[in-house]
mmCIF file of C-alpha atoms in Angstrom:
data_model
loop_
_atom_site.group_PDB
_atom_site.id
_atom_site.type_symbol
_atom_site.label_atom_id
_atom_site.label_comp_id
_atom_site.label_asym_id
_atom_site.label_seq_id
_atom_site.Cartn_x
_atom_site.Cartn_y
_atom_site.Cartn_z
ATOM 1 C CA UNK A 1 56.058 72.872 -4.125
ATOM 2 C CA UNK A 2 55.718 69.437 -2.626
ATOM 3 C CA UNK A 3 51.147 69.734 -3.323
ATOM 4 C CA UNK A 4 52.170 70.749 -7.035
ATOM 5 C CA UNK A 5 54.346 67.736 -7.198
ATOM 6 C CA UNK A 6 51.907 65.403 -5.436
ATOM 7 C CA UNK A 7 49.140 66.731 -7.779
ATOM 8 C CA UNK A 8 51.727 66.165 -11.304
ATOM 9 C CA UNK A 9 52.427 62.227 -9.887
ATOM 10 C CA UNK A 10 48.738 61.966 -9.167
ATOM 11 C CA UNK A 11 48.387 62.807 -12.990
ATOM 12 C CA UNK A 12 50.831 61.026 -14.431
ATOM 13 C CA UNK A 13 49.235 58.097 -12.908
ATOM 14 C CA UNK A 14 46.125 58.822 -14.668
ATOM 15 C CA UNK A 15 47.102 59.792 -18.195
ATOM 16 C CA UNK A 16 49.917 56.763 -18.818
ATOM 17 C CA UNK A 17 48.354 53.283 -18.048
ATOM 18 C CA UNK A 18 51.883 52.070 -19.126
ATOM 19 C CA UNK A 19 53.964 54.060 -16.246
ATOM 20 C CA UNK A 20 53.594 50.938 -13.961
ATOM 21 C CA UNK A 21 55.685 49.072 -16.538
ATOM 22 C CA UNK A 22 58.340 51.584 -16.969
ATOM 23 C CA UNK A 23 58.803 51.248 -12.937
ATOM 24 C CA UNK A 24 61.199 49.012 -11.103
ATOM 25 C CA UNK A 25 60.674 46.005 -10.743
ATOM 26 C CA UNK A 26 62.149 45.239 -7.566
ATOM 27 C CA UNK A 27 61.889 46.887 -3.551
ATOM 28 C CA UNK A 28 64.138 46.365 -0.761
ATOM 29 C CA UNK A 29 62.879 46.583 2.558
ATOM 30 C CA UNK A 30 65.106 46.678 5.605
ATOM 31 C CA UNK A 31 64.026 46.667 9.132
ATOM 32 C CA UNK A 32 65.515 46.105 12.780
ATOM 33 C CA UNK A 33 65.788 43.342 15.582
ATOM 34 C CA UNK A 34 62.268 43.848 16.943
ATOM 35 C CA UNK A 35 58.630 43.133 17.217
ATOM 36 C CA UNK A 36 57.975 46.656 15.745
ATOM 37 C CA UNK A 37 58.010 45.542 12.605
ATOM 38 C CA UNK A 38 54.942 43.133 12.378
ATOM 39 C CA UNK A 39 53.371 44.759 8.963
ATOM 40 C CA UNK A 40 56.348 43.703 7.707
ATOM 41 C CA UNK A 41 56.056 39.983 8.744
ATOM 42 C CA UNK A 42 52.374 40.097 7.734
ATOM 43 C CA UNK A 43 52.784 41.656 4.099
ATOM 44 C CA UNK A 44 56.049 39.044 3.842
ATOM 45 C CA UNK A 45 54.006 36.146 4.241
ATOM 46 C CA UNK A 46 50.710 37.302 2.490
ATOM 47 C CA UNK A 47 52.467 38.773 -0.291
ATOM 48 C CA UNK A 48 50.374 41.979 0.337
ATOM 49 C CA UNK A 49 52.936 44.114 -1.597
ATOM 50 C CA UNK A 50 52.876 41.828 -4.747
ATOM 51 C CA UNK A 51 49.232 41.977 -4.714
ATOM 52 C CA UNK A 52 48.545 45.808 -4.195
ATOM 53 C CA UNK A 53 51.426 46.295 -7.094
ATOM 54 C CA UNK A 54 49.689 43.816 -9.771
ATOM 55 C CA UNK A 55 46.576 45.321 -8.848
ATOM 56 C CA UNK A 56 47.760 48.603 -10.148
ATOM 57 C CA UNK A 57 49.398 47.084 -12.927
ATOM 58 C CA UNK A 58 52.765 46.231 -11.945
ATOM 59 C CA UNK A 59 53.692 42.686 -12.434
ATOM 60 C CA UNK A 60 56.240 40.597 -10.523
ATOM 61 C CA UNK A 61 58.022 42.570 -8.027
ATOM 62 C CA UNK A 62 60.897 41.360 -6.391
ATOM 63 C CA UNK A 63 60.635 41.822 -2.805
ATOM 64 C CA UNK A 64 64.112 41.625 -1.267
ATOM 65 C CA UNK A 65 64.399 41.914 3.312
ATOM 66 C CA UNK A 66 67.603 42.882 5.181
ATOM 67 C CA UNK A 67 67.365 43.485 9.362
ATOM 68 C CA UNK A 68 70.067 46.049 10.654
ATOM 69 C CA UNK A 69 70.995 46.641 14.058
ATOM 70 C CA UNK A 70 70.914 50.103 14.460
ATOM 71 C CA UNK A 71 69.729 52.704 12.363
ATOM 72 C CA UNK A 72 73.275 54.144 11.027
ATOM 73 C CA UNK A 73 73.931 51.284 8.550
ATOM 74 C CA UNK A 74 70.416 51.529 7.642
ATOM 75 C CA UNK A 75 70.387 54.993 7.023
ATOM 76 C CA UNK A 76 73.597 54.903 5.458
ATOM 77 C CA UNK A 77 72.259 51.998 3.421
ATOM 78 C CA UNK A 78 69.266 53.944 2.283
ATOM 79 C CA UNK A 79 71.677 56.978 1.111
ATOM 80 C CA UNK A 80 73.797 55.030 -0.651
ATOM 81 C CA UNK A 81 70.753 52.979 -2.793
ATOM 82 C CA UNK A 82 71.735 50.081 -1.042
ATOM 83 C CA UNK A 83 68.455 49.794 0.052
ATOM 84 C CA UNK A 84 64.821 51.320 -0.525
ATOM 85 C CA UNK A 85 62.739 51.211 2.521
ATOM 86 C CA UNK A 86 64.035 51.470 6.172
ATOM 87 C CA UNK A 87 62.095 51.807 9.407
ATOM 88 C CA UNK A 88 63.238 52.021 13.183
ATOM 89 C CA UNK A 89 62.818 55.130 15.710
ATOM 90 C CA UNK A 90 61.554 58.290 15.386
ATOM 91 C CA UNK A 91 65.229 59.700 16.428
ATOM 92 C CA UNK A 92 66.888 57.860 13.440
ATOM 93 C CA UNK A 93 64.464 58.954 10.934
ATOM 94 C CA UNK A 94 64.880 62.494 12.467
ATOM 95 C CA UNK A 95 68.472 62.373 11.739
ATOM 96 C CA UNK A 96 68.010 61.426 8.336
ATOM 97 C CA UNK A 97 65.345 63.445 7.440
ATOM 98 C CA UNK A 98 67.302 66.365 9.156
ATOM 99 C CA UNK A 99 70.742 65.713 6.945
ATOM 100 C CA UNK A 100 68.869 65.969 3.687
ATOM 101 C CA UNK A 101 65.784 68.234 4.001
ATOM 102 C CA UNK A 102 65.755 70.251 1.018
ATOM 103 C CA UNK A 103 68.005 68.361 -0.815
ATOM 104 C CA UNK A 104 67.615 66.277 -3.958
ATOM 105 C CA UNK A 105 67.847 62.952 -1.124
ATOM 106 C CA UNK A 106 65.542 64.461 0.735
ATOM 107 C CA UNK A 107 63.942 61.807 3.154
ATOM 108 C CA UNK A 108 61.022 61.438 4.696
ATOM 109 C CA UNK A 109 59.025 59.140 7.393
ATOM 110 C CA UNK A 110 56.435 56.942 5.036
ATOM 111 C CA UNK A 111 54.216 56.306 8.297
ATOM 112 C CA UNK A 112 54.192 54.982 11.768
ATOM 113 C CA UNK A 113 54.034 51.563 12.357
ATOM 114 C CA UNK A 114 53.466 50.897 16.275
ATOM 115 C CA UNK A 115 52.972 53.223 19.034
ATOM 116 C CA UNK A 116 54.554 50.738 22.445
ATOM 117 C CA UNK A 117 57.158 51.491 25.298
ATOM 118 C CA UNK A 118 60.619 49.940 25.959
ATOM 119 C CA UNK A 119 61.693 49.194 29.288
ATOM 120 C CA UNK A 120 65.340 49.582 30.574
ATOM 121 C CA UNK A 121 65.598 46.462 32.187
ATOM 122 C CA UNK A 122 68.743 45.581 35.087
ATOM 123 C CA UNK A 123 70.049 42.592 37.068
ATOM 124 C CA UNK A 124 70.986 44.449 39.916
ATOM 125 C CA UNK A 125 69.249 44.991 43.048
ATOM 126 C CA UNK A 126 70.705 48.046 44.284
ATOM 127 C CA UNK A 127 69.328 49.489 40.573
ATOM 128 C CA UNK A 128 66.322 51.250 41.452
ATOM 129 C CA UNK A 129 66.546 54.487 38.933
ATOM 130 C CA UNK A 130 68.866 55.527 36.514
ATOM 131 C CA UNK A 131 70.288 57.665 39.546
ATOM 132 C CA UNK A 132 71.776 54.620 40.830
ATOM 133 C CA UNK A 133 73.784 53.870 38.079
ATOM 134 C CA UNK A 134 77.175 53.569 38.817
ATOM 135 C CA UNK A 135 80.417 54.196 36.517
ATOM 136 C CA UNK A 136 80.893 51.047 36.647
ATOM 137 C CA UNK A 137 77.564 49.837 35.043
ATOM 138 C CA UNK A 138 77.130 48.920 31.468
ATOM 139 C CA UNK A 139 73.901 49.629 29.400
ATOM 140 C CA UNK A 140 73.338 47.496 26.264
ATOM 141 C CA UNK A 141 71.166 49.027 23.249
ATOM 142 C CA UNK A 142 71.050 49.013 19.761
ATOM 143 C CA UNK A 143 72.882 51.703 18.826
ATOM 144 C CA UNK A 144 74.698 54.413 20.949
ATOM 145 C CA UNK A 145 73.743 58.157 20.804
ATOM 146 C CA UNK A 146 71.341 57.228 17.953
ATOM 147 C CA UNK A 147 69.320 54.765 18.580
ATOM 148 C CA UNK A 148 65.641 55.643 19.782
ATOM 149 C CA UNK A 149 66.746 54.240 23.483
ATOM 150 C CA UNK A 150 70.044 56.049 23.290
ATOM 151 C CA UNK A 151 67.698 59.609 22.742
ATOM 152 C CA UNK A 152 65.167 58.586 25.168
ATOM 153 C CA UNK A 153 68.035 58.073 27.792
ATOM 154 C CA UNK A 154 69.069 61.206 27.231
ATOM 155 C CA UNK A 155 66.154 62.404 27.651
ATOM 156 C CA UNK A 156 65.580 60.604 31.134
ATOM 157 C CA UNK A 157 69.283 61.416 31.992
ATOM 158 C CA UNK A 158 68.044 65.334 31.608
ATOM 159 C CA UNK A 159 65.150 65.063 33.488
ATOM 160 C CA UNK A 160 66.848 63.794 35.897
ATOM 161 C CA UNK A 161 70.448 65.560 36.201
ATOM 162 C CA UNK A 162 69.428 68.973 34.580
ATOM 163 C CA UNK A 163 69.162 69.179 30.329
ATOM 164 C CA UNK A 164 72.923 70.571 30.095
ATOM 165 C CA UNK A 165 73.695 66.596 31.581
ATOM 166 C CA UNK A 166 71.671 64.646 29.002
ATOM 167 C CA UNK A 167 74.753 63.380 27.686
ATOM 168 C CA UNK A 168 75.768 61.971 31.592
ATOM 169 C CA UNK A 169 74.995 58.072 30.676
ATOM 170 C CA UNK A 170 76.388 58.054 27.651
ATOM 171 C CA UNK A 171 79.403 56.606 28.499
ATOM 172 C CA UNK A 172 78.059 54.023 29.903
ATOM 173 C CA UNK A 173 76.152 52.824 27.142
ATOM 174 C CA UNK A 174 77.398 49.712 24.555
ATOM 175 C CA UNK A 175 76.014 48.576 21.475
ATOM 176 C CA UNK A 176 74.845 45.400 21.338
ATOM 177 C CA UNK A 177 71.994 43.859 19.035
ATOM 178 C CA UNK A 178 69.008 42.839 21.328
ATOM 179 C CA UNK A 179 69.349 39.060 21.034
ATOM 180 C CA UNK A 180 73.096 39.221 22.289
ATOM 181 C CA UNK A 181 72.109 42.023 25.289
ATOM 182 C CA UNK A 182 69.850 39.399 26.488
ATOM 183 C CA UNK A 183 72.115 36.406 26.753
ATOM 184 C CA UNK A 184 74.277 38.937 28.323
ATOM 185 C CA UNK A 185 71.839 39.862 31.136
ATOM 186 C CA UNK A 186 70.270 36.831 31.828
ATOM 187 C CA UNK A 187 73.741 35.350 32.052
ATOM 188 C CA UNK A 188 75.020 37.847 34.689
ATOM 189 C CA UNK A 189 78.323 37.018 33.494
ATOM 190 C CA UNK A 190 80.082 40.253 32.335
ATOM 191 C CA UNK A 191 79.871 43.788 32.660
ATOM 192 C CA UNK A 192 75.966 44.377 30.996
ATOM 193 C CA UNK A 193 73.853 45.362 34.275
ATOM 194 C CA UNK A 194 71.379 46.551 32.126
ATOM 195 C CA UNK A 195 69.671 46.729 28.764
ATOM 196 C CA UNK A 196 67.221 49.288 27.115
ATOM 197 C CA UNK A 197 66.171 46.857 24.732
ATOM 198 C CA UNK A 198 63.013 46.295 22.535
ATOM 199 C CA UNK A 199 59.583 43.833 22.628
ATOM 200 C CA UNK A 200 59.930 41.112 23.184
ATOM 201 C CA UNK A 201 63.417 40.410 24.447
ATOM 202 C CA UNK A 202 62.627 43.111 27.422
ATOM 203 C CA UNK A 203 59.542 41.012 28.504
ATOM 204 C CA UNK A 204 61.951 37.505 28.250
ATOM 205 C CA UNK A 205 64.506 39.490 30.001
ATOM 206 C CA UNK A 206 61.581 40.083 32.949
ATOM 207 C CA UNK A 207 60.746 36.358 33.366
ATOM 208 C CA UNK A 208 64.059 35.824 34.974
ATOM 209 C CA UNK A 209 63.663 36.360 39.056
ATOM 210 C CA UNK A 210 66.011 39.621 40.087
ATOM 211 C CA UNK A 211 65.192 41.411 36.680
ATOM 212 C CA UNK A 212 63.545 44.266 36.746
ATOM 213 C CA UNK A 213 62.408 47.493 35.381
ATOM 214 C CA UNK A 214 63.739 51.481 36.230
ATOM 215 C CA UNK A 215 62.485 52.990 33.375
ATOM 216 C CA UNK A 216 59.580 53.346 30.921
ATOM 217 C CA UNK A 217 59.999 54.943 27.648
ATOM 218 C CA UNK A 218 56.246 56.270 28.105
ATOM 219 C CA UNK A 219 56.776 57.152 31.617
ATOM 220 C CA UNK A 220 60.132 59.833 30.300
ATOM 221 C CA UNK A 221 58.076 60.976 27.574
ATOM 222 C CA UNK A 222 54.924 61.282 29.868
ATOM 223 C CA UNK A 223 52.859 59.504 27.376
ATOM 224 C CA UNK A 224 52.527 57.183 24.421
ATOM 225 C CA UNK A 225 55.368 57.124 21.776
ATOM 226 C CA UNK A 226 55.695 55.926 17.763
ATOM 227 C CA UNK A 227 58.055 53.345 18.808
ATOM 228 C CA UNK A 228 58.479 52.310 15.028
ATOM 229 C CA UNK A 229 57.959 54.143 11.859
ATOM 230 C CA UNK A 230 59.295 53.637 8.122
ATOM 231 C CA UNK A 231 61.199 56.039 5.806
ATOM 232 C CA UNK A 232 62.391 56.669 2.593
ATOM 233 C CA UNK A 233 63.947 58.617 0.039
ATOM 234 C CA UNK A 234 61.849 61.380 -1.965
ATOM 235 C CA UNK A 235 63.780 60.329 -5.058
ATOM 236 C CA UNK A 236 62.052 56.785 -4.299
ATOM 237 C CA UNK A 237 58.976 57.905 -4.418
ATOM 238 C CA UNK A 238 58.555 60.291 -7.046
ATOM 239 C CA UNK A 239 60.313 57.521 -9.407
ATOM 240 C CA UNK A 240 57.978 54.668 -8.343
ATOM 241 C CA UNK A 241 54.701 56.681 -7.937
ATOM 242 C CA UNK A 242 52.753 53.052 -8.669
ATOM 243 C CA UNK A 243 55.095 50.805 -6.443
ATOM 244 C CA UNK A 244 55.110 53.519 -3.787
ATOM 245 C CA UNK A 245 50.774 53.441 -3.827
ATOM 246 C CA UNK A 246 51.136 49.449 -3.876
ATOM 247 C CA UNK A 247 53.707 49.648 -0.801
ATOM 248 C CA UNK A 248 51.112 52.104 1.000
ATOM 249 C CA UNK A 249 48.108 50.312 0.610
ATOM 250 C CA UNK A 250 49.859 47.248 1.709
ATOM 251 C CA UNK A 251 51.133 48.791 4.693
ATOM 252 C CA UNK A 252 47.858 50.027 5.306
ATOM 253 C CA UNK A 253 45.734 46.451 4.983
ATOM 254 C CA UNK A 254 48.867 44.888 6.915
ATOM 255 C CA UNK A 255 48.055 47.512 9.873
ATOM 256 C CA UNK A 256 44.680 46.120 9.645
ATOM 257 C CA UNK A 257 45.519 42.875 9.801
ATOM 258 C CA UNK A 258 48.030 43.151 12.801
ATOM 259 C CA UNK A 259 45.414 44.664 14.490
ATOM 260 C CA UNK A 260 42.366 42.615 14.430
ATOM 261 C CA UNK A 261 44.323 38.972 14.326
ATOM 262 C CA UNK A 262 47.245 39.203 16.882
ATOM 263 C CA UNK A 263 47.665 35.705 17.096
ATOM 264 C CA UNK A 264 48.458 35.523 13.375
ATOM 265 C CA UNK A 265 50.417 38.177 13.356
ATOM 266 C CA UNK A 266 52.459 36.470 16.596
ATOM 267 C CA UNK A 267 52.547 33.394 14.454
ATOM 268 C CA UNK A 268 54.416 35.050 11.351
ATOM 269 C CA UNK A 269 56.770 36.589 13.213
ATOM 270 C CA UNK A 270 57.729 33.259 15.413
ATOM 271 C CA UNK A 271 58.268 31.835 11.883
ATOM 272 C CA UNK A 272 60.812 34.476 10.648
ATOM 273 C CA UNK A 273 62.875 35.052 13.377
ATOM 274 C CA UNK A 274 62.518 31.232 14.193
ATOM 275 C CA UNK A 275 61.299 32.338 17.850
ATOM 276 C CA UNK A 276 61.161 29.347 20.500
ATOM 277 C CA UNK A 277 59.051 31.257 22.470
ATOM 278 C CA UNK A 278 55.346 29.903 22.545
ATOM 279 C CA UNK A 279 52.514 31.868 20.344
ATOM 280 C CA UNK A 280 50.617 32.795 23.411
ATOM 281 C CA UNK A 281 53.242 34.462 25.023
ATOM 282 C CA UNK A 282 54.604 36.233 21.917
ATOM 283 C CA UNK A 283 50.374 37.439 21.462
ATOM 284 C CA UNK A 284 50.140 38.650 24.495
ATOM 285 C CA UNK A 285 53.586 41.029 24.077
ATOM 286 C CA UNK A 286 51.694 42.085 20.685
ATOM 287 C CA UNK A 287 48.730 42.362 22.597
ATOM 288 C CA UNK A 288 50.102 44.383 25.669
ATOM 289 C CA UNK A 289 47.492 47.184 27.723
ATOM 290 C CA UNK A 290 50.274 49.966 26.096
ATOM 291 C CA UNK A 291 50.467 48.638 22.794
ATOM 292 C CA UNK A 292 48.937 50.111 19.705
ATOM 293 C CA UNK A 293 49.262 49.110 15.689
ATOM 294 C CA UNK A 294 48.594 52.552 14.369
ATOM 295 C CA UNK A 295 50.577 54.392 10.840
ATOM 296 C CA UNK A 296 50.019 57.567 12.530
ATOM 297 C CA UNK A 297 52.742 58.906 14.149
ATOM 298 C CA UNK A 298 52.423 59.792 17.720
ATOM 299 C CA UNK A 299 54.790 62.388 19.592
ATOM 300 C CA UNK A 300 57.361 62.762 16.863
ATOM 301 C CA UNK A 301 57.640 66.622 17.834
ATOM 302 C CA UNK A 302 58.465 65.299 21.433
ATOM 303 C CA UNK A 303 61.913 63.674 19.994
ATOM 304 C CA UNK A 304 62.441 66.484 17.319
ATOM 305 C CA UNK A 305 62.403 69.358 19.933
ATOM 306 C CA UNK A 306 64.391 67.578 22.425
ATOM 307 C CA UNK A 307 67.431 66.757 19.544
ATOM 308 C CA UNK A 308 67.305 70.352 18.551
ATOM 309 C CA UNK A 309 67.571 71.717 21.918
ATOM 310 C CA UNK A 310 70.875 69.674 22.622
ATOM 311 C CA UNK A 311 72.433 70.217 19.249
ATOM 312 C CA UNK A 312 71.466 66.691 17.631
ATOM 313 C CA UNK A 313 69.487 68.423 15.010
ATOM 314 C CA UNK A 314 71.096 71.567 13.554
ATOM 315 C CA UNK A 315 67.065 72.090 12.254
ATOM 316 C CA UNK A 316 63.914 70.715 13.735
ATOM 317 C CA UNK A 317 60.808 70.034 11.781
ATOM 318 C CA UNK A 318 57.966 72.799 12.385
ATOM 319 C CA UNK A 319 55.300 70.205 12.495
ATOM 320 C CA UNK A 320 54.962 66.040 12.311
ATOM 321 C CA UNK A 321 53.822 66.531 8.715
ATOM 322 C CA UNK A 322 57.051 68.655 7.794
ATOM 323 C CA UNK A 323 58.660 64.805 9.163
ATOM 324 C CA UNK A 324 56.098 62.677 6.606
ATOM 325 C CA UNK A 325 54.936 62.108 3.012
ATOM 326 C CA UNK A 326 51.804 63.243 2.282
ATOM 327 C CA UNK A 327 49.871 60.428 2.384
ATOM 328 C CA UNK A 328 49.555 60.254 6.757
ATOM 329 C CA UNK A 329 48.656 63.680 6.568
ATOM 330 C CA UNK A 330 45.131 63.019 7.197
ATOM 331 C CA UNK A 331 45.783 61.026 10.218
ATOM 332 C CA UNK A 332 45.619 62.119 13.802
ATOM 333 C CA UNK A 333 49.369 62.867 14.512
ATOM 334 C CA UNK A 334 51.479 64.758 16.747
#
C-alpha cells in the first residue's frame, strides 16, 4: 500500500505543475535543547528550505522554529497540528510512531540527523558506575521515562541489575532542560549529583575539575547510536508532496554542509542559541572522534527491541524501514 501511494504522489507531481501552489504555504519545525540539531541551524540561516521549495515551484514559505524540552510536548504538539516537523531520540519517535501505526496519524521518522554519544556526567567522587548510585542521588535529563537518556538508562540499569530491574533508577531521575541541569551541577548546590545530558553542555559540564563521566551512551549500546532523527505525520506528507521534497533535499544539502564545514556550522549555532562559548571549542564538540552527521539511521532496532521487551512498546517495528518514510530507504541503516 504505502509503494502504490508513493508511486500516485510521485505522479501527481508530474501531471499538475500547479500542485505546488495549491500546497501550504507555511512549515513549522520544532526541535530540542541540543547540538543535534545542526541541519536545522544551517538550513535556518541559508534559507535552504525556501530555496529547495521555490525551486520546485513553491513560492514564499513561511518557515516558523519552536525548541521543546522533551519529546512529549513535541509529540503531543505534532498530534495536535500544533506543529509539522519534530526531531529528538530514536525512543520518542518510537513512541509516536508506535501510538499511531496504521492509523490515519500515522507517523513516521523523516531521517536521521547525527549519529554521537551522551555521557552521564556526576560531581561526586565516590560515583564511579551507575552501581554507586545512591537513593539519595538525583539524575537530571530531559525528560523522564521518555527521553532517549531516560531509555538508554534503562537500558544500562538492566545490564547491570538484571532486565526485570530496568526500571531501578527511575526514581531517581528529574526533568530538567539541559541548560538548567548544568547550572545545577556545576553549582553543587542542591540535590542534582548527576546529569545525562546532551552535546555540548556534557563536555562544559567536564571542564569543571571533580566532574566526570560513568557512562557512555555508545558504551550501553555497544556501539554507535542515531542520537537525533526527525519525524512527522503521514498526513503531512502526502498533503505537501512538493514542500515535503523541498524539506528533504534541504535536509539532505544541510547534512552536507554540516559535514564538510564544521566551523560554520559551530558558528550558526553559537548565533542561535547566543552561545558564549568560543567557536573552536563548540567545532571541536561538532567535530568529536565519535561524532558523525549522517540521515541514516543507525541502531534504531537496538531501542525498538529493548522498549518492546519491557512493555514500552505494545508493537515493535519489524525493520528500521517499517520506523521511516521511504525516502532513507536506500541508505545504509540498522
Amino acid at each position: 500500500m504505502q509503494i502504490i501511494r508513493t508511486i500516485m504522489v510521485a505522479g501527481a507531481l508530474a501531471a499538475s505543475p500547479g500542485l505546488a501552489s495549491a500546497q501550504a504555504q507555511e512549515i513549522r519545525l520544532a526541535r530540542q535543547f541540543s547540538m543535534g540539531y545542526l541541519q536545522f541551524n544551517v538550513m535556518e540561516h541559508e534559507k535552504l528550505l525556501e530555496m529547495h521549495a521555490a525551486a520546485l515551484g513553491l513560492k514564499e514559505v513561511k518557515i516558523v522554529w519552536s525548541t521543546f524540552n522533551g519529546p512529549d510536548a513535541m509529540n503531543n504538539a505534532l498530534i495536535s497540528d500544533s506543529v509539522d516537523i519534530v526531531a529528538g531520540g530514536v525512543p520518542g519517535l518510537l513512541t509516536l510512531w508506535n501510538r499511531t501505526n496504521g492509523t490515519a496519524n500515522e507517523v513516521k521518522g523523516i531521517s536521521a540527523l547525527s549519529s554521537q554519544p551522551f555521557l552521564l556526567n556526576t560531581r561526586s567522587d565516590s560515583i564511579k558506575s551507575i552501581a554507586d548510585l545512591k537513593d539519595s542521588d538525583r539524575i537530571a535529563l530531559p525528560a523522564v521515562k521518555v527521553s532517549v537518556q531516560a531509555v538508554t538508562l534503562q537500558m544500562a540499569a538492566a545490564k547491570q541489575f538484571g532486565e526485570k530491574n530496568f526500571g531501578k533508577l527511575d526514581n531517581l531521575t528529574v526533568s530538567m532542560s539541559p541548560p538548567d541541569s548544568t547550572i545545577a551541577l556545576l553549582a553543587g548546590s542542591n540535590e542534582i549529583t548527576c546529569v545525562f545530558g546532551v552535546p555540548p553542555f556534557q563536555q562544559q559540564q567536564l571542564e569543571k575539575p571533580g566532574i566526570h563521566t560513568i557512562l557512555n551512551s555508545f558504551d550501553v549500546m555497544e556501539g554507535p547510536h542515531s542520537f537525533t532523527v526527525a519525524w512527522t505525520s503521514a498526513r503531512f506528507r502526502e498533503k505537501n508532496p512538493v514542500l515535503y521534497k523541498a524539506l528533504f533535499s534541504a535536509l539532505k544539502e544541510a547534512t552536507e554542509i554540516v559535514d564538510k564545514d564544521r566551523k560554520k556550522a559551530a558558528a550558526y549555532w553559537i548565533e542561535d542559541v547566543k552561545s558564549k562559548m568560543p567557536i573552536e571549542k563548540v567545532t571541536a564538540v561538532i567535530s568529536g572522534p565519535q561524532v558523525r552527521w549522517t540521515m541514516a539511521p543507525e541502531n534504531a532496532m537496538k531501542f525498538a527491541a529493548f522498549m518492546h521487551r519491557v512493555g514500552s512498546l505494545k508493537e515493535a517495528p519489524k525493520s528500521w524501514k517499517d520506523l521511516f518514510f521511504p525516502e532513507v530507504h536506500d541508505l545504509s541503516g540498522s
